[in-house]
JSON list of C-alpha atoms in Angstrom, two decimals:
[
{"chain": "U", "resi": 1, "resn": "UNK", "atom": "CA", "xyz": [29.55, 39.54, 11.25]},
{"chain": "U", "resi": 2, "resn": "UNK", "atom": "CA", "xyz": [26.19, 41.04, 10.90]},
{"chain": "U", "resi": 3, "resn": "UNK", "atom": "CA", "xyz": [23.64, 40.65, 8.44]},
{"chain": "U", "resi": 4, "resn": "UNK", "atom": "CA", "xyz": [23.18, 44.45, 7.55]},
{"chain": "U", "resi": 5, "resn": "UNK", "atom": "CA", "xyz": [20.35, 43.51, 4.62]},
{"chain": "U", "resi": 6, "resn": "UNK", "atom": "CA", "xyz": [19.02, 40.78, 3.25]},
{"chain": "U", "resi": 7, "resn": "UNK", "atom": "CA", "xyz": [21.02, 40.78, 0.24]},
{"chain": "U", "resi": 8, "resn": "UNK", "atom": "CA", "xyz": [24.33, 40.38, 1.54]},
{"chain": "U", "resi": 9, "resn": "UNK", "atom": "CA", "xyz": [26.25, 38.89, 4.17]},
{"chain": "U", "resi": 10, "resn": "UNK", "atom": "CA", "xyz": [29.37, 40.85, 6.29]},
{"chain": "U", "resi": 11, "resn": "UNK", "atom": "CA", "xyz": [32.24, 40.02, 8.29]},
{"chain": "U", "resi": 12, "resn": "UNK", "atom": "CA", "xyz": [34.69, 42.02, 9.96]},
{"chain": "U", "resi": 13, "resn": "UNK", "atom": "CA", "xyz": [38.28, 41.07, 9.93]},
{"chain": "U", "resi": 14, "resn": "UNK", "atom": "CA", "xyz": [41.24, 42.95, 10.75]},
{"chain": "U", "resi": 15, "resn": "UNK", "atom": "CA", "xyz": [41.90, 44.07, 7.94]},
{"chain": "U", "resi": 16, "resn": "UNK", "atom": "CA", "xyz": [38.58, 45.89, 7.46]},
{"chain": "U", "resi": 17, "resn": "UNK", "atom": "CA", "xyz": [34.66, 45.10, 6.40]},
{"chain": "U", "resi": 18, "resn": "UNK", "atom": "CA", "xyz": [34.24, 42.03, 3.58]},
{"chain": "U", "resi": 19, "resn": "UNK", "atom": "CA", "xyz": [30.47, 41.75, 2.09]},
{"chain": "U", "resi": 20, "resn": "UNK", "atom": "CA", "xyz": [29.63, 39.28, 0.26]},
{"chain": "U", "resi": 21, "resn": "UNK", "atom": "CA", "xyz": [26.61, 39.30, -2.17]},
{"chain": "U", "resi": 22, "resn": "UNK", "atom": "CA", "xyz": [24.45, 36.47, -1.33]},
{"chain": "U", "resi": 23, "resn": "UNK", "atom": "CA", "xyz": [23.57, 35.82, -5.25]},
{"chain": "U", "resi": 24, "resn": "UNK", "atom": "CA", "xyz": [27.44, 35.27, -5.01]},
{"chain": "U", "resi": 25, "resn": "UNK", "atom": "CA", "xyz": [27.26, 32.78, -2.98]},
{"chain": "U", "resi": 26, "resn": "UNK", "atom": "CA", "xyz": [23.44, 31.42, -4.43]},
{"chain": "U", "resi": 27, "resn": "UNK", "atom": "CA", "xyz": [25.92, 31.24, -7.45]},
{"chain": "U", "resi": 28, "resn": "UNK", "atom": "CA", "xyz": [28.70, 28.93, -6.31]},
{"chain": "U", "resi": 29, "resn": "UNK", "atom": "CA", "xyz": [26.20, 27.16, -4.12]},
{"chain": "U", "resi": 30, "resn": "UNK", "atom": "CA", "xyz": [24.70, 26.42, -7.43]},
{"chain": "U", "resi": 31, "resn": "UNK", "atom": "CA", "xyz": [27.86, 25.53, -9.74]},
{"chain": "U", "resi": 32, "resn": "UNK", "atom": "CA", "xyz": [28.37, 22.83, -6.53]},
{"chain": "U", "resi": 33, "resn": "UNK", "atom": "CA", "xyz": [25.11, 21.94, -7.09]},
{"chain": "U", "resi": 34, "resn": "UNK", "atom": "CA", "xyz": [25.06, 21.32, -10.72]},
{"chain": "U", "resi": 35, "resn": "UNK", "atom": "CA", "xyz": [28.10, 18.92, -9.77]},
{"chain": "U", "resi": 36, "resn": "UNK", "atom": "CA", "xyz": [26.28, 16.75, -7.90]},
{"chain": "U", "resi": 37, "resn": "UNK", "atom": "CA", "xyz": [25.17, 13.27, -9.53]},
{"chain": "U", "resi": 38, "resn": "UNK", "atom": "CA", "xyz": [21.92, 12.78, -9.48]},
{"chain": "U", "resi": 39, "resn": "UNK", "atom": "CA", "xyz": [21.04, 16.98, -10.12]},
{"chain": "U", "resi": 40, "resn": "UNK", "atom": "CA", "xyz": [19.38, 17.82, -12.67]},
{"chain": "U", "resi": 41, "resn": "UNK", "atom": "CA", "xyz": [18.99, 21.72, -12.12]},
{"chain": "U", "resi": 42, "resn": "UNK", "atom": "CA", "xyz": [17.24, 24.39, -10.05]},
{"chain": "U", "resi": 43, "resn": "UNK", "atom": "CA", "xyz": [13.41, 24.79, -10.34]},
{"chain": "U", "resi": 44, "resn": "UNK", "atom": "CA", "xyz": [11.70, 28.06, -10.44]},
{"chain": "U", "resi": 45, "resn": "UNK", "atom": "CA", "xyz": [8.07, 27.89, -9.00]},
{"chain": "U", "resi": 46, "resn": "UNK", "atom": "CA", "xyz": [5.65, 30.07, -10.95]},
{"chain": "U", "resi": 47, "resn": "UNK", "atom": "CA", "xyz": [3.81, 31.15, -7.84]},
{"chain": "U", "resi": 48, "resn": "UNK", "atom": "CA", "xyz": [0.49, 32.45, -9.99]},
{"chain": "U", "resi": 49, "resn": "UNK", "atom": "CA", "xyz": [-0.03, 28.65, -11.76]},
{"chain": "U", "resi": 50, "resn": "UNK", "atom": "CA", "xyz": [2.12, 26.44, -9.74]},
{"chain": "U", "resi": 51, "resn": "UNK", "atom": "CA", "xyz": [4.01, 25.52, -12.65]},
{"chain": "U", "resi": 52, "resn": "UNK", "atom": "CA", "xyz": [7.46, 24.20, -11.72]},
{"chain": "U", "resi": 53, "resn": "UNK", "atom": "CA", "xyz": [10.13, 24.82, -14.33]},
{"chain": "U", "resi": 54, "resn": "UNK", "atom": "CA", "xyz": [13.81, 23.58, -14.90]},
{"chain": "U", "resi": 55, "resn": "UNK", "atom": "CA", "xyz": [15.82, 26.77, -15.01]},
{"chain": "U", "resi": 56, "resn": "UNK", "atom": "CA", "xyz": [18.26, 27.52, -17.18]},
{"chain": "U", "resi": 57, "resn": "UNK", "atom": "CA", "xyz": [21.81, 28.36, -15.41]},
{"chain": "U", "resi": 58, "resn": "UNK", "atom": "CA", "xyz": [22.10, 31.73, -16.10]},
{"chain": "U", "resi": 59, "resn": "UNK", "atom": "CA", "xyz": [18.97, 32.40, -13.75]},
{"chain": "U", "resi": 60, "resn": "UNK", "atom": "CA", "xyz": [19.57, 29.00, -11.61]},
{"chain": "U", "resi": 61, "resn": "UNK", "atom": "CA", "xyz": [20.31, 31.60, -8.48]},
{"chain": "U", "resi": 62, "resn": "UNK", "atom": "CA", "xyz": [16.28, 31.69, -8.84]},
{"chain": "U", "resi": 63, "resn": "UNK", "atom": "CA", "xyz": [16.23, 28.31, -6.96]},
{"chain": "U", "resi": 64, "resn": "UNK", "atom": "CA", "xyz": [18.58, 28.83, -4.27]},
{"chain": "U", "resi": 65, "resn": "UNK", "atom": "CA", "xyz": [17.68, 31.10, -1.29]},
{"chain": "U", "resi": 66, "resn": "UNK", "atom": "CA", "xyz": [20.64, 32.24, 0.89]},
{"chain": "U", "resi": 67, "resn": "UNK", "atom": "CA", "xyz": [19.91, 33.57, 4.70]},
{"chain": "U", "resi": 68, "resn": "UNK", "atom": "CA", "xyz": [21.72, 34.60, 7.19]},
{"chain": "U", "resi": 69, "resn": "UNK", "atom": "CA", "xyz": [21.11, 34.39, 11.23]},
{"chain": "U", "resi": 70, "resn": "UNK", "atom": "CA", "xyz": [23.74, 34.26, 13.79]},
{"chain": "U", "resi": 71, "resn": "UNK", "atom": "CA", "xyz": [27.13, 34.58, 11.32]},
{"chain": "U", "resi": 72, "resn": "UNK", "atom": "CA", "xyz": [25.55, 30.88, 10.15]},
{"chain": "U", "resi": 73, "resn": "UNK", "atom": "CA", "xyz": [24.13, 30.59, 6.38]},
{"chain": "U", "resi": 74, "resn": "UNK", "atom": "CA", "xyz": [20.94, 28.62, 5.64]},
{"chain": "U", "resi": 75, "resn": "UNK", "atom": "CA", "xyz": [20.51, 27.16, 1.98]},
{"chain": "U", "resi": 76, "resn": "UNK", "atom": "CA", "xyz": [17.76, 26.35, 0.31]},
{"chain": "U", "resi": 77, "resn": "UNK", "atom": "CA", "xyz": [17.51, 24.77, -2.74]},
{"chain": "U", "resi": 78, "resn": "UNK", "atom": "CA", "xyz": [14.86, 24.26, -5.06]},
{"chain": "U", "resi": 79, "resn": "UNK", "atom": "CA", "xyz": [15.76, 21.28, -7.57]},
{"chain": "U", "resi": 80, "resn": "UNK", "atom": "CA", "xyz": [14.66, 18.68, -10.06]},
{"chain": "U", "resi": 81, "resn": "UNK", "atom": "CA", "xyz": [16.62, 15.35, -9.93]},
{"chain": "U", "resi": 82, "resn": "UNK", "atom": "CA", "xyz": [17.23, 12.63, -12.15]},
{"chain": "U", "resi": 83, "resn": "UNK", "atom": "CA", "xyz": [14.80, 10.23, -12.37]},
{"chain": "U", "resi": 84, "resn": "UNK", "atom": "CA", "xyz": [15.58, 7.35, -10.58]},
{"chain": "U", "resi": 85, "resn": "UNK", "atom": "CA", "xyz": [18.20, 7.97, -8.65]},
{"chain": "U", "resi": 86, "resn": "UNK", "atom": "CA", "xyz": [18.08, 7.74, -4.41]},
{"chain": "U", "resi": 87, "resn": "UNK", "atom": "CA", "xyz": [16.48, 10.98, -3.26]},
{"chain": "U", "resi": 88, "resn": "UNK", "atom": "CA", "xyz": [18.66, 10.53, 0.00]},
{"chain": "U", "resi": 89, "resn": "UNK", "atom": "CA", "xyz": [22.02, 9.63, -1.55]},
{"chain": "U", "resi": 90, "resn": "UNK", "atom": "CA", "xyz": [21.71, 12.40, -4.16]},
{"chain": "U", "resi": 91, "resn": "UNK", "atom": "CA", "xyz": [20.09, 14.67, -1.34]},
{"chain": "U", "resi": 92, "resn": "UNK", "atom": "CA", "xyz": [23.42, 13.77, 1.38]},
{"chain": "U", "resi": 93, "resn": "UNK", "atom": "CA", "xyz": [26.05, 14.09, -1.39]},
{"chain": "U", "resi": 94, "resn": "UNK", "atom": "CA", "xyz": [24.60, 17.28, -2.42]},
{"chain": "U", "resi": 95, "resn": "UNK", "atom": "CA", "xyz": [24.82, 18.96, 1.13]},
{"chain": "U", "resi": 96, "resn": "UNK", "atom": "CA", "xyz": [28.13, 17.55, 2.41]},
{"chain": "U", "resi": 97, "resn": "UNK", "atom": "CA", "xyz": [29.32, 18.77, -1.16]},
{"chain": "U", "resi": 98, "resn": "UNK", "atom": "CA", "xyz": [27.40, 22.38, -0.87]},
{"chain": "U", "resi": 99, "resn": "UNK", "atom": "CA", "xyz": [28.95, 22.81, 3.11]},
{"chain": "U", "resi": 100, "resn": "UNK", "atom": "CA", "xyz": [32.23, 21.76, 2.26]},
{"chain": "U", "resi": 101, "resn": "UNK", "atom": "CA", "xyz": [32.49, 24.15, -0.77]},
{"chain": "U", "resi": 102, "resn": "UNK", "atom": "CA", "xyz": [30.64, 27.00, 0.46]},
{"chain": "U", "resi": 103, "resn": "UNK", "atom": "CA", "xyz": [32.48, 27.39, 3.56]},
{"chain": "U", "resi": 104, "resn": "UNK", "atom": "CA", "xyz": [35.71, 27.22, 2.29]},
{"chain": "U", "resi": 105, "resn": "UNK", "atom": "CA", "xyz": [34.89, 29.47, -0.47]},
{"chain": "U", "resi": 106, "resn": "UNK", "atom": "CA", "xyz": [33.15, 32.22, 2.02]},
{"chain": "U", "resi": 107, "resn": "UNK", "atom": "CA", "xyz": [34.68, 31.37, 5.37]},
{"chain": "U", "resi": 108, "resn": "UNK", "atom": "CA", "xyz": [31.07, 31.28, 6.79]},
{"chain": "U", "resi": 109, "resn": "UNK", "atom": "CA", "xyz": [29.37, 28.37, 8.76]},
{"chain": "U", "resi": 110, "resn": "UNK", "atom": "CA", "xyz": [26.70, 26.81, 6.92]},
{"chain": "U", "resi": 111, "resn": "UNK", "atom": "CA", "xyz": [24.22, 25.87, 9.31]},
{"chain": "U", "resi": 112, "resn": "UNK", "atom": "CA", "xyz": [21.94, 24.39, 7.20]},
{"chain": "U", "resi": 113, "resn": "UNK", "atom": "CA", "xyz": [21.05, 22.93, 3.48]},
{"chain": "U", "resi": 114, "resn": "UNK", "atom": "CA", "xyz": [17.81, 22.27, 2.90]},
{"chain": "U", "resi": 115, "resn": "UNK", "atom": "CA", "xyz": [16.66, 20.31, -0.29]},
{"chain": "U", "resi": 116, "resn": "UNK", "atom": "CA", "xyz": [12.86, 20.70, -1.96]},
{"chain": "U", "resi": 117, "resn": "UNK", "atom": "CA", "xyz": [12.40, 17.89, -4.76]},
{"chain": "U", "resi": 118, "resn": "UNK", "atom": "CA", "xyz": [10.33, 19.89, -6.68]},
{"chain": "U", "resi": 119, "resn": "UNK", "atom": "CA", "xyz": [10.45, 17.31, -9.71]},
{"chain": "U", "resi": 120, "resn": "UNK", "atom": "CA", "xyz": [12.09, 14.71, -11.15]},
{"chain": "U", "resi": 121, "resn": "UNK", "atom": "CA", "xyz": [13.05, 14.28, -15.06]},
{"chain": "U", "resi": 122, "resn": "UNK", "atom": "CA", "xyz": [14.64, 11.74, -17.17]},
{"chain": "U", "resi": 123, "resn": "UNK", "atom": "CA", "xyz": [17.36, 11.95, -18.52]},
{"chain": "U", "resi": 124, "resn": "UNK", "atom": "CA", "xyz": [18.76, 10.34, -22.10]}
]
């Protein structure tokens, strides 16, 4: 498995070369996400102003940053939680949910899910 751009991720198998699109998998990291009690939704970060914004889920991807180094995926998401709620048991669920899901769904290692509370919200 190499990382032949930064855009996707590749495996070889027997059978032949599988490449995955990493918005794929910024995707169904994000549907997981979205599962998660506690999750609000992704925040974009309006680099100019500073301005953090609750994206909407067609563009959630925005939030989540997929790597790749050493056939092991990195994921980083950007999110606004309910207010609240435990910032650590929201934060845990959310990555044993995310590296449970994501590997089974890619057949990748996920190395590592990193969390950035970029806001919180409340919800009715």
């Amino acid at each position: 498995m190499k990382n032949s751009s930064m855009k996707e991720t590749s495996m070889n198998t027997h059978m032949g070369n599988i490449t995955i699109d990493n918005e794929v998998i910024a995707q169904y990291a994000g549907s997981v996400a979205m599962e998660c009690f506690g999750v609000v939704g992704m925040a974009g970060i309006n680099v100019k102003d500073g301005l953090v914004k609750l994206l909407k889920m067609d563009s959630m991807t925005r939030g989540i940053n997929v790597s790749i180094q050493n056939n092991k995926l990195t994921l980083n998401f950007h999110v606004i939680l309910a207010y609240g709620v435990s910032i650590l048991a929201v934060s845990d669920n959310l990555i044993s949910n995310v590296k449970y899901k994501v590997e089974e769904f890619t057949g990748i290692e996920v190395e590592k899910v990193n969390i950035f509370v970029e806001g919180v919200r409340v919800i009715d």
